[in-house]
Amino acid sequence: MQAKAIISNFASLKQTEIMSIERELNKRSGSKCELCGAEENLKIYQVLPTKKGGLDESILACSTCIDQIENPDNVDLNHWRCLNDSMWNENVAVQVVAWRMLSRMRAAEWPQELLDMMYLDEDTLAWAQATGEGEDDENKLVHRDSNGVILEHGDSVVLIKDLKVKGSSMVAKQGTAVRNIRLDHENAEYIEGKVDGQQIVIITQYVKKI
């Protein structure tokens, strides 16, 4: 089954570029989920945070894997025994997702054993750790919007007041949507996102998750 592109995850790319990524992912994976090997309900999954949002930052994954990646409460340990094989995938984006899922499940014995066997170079490890997986809960920064809702990498937010952008004459207007945000891993009150094509730092108390 051919993958169906998730266009909303690739807002910065043209439709022709998405279709090209789709073709290459199917070719690369043999039209199978690159995590569990499933052949049904395949989708392009963009591994956040991204720099360019292209093929090298995407994987082909089934709806079951994507649901459990995005919803920690739905994780089925037995499903992820597939990582015993896919953690060795030569594609970095697959390695990153495997590392994140093993880190999430590391309280169980076998995920920790697999995690101990993995080797990621410095840049790949930094990418894998960018979403906060692997950190102890007591040390993990939690970013919350103005309503106290937890914010994650890749979320979309809306500004709830006009914000003067420091160091420029730009004013980010109330009601502006900021998509694919990035979290500041040193300060729980800061996130980053693009407004009118400019990357800016935004204080979490002035945004609402959408």
XYZ file of C-alpha atoms in Angstrom:
210
model
C 0.000 0.000 0.000
C 1.322 3.402 -0.955
C 1.739 6.003 1.771
C -0.757 8.805 2.014
C 1.061 12.073 2.638
C 0.181 14.006 5.771
C 0.216 17.410 4.118
C -0.316 19.325 7.368
C 3.070 18.111 8.622
C 4.815 19.630 5.613
C 3.417 23.115 5.501
C 6.703 24.549 4.209
C 6.894 22.117 1.279
C 5.159 22.146 -2.081
C 2.813 19.328 -3.050
C 5.313 18.111 -5.663
C 8.000 17.881 -2.954
C 5.671 15.906 -0.677
C 4.880 13.488 -3.505
C 8.603 13.066 -4.165
C 9.235 12.281 -0.470
C 6.353 9.805 -0.572
C 7.832 7.981 -3.574
C 11.316 7.846 -2.066
C 10.049 6.596 1.297
C 8.093 3.806 -0.355
C 11.189 2.877 -2.340
C 13.439 3.058 0.726
C 11.153 0.982 2.938
C 9.743 -1.451 0.407
C 6.326 0.089 1.185
C 6.489 -1.120 4.788
C 6.432 0.648 8.139
C 10.076 1.392 8.912
C 9.449 0.651 12.581
C 7.252 -2.447 12.766
C 7.113 -3.710 9.173
C 3.350 -3.318 8.761
C 2.106 -2.949 5.178
C -1.271 -1.296 5.832
C -2.301 2.268 6.732
C 1.109 3.762 5.958
C 1.769 7.479 6.283
C 4.659 9.889 6.042
C 5.746 10.838 9.546
C 7.992 13.869 9.977
C 10.466 13.498 12.842
C 10.530 16.749 14.806
C 12.229 19.092 15.282
C 13.179 19.567 11.639
C 15.575 21.804 9.756
C 14.416 21.313 6.174
C 11.536 18.885 6.559
C 12.637 16.650 3.704
C 13.261 12.961 3.117
C 16.099 12.639 5.628
C 13.838 13.937 8.409
C 10.910 11.649 7.593
C 9.989 7.997 7.966
C 7.243 5.783 6.592
C 5.175 4.509 9.518
C 1.858 2.765 10.092
C -1.052 4.432 11.877
C -0.518 2.200 14.948
C 3.081 3.309 15.418
C 2.240 6.968 14.814
C -0.624 6.875 17.316
C 1.617 5.437 20.013
C 4.453 7.851 19.221
C 2.127 10.823 19.574
C 0.079 9.473 22.494
C 2.269 8.038 25.276
C -0.771 6.687 27.140
C -1.471 4.343 24.208
C 1.950 2.664 24.201
C 1.808 -1.132 23.959
C 5.153 -2.587 25.045
C 4.721 -5.766 23.039
C 4.114 -3.824 19.830
C 7.502 -2.148 20.181
C 9.493 -5.371 20.348
C 9.855 -4.645 16.630
C 12.564 -2.149 17.603
C 14.888 -5.076 18.216
C 15.297 -5.031 14.423
C 14.424 -1.503 13.313
C 16.803 0.187 15.791
C 19.588 -0.950 13.436
C 18.027 0.767 10.406
C 20.635 2.756 8.488
C 18.350 5.795 8.182
C 18.978 8.323 10.930
C 15.341 9.410 11.301
C 14.333 5.808 12.046
C 17.144 5.534 14.601
C 15.940 8.716 16.296
C 12.365 7.447 16.666
C 13.604 4.067 17.898
C 15.800 5.743 20.528
C 12.919 7.942 21.687
C 10.502 5.041 22.053
C 13.021 2.857 23.862
C 13.798 5.760 26.192
C 10.092 6.236 26.878
C 9.712 2.560 27.796
C 13.045 2.122 29.565
C 11.421 1.337 32.921
C 10.845 -2.133 31.473
C 13.907 -4.369 31.295
C 14.110 -5.212 27.597
C 13.819 -1.627 26.237
C 16.686 -0.567 28.498
C 18.782 -3.501 27.252
C 18.183 -2.475 23.631
C 18.883 1.143 24.479
C 22.218 0.159 26.000
C 23.167 -1.475 22.707
C 22.324 1.528 20.542
C 24.983 3.927 19.376
C 24.077 7.364 18.025
C 26.666 9.917 16.957
C 26.651 13.283 18.721
C 24.395 15.098 16.237
C 21.912 12.229 15.997
C 21.730 11.903 19.782
C 21.089 15.650 20.104
C 18.214 15.314 17.626
C 16.834 12.297 19.480
C 16.976 14.134 22.817
C 15.409 17.336 21.438
C 11.875 16.319 22.483
C 12.928 15.550 26.055
C 12.673 11.758 25.831
C 15.194 10.066 28.094
C 15.195 12.772 30.747
C 14.154 11.950 34.292
C 10.678 13.342 34.949
C 11.915 15.373 37.908
C 14.541 17.077 35.730
C 12.437 17.459 32.602
C 11.276 20.983 31.813
C 7.557 21.234 31.175
C 6.331 24.028 28.919
C 2.724 25.127 29.469
C 0.553 27.619 27.630
C -1.535 30.370 29.220
C -4.166 27.794 30.195
C -1.677 25.381 31.722
C -1.822 22.965 28.767
C 1.469 21.138 28.130
C 3.277 22.167 24.942
C 5.352 19.776 22.850
C 7.747 20.153 19.935
C 5.803 20.622 16.714
C 2.632 21.945 18.360
C 0.737 24.922 16.990
C -0.158 27.891 19.191
C -1.943 31.217 18.791
C -0.785 34.503 20.329
C -3.214 35.894 22.884
C -1.790 39.444 22.844
C 0.338 41.703 20.648
C 4.023 41.025 21.255
C 6.860 43.427 20.523
C 9.778 41.476 19.054
C 12.945 42.389 20.919
C 15.632 43.969 18.747
C 13.300 44.884 15.897
C 10.341 47.071 15.018
C 8.195 44.003 14.396
C 5.012 43.405 16.388
C 3.568 39.894 16.420
C -0.189 40.457 16.409
C -2.733 38.866 18.718
C -4.440 35.957 16.973
C -1.373 35.028 14.916
C -0.934 31.256 14.597
C 2.581 29.915 15.153
C 3.088 26.386 13.834
C 5.766 23.753 14.454
C 7.076 25.383 17.622
C 10.350 24.415 19.267
C 10.902 24.243 23.006
C 13.737 25.959 24.833
C 15.418 23.195 26.841
C 16.910 25.613 29.355
C 13.832 27.703 30.170
C 10.287 26.355 30.495
C 8.853 29.823 29.795
C 10.327 30.119 26.295
C 9.373 28.586 22.966
C 10.470 29.447 19.436
C 8.492 29.745 16.242
C 8.182 31.600 12.949
C 6.044 34.710 12.611
C 5.962 36.385 9.204
C 8.947 34.274 8.190
C 11.066 35.360 11.159
C 12.127 32.944 13.910
C 11.355 34.520 17.276
C 11.345 33.608 20.949
C 7.913 33.691 22.560
C 6.960 33.597 26.240
C 4.597 30.700 26.918
C 2.181 32.764 29.042
C 1.238 34.700 25.910
C 0.192 31.722 23.794
C -2.660 29.213 23.658
C -2.292 25.740 22.149
C -4.510 25.048 19.131
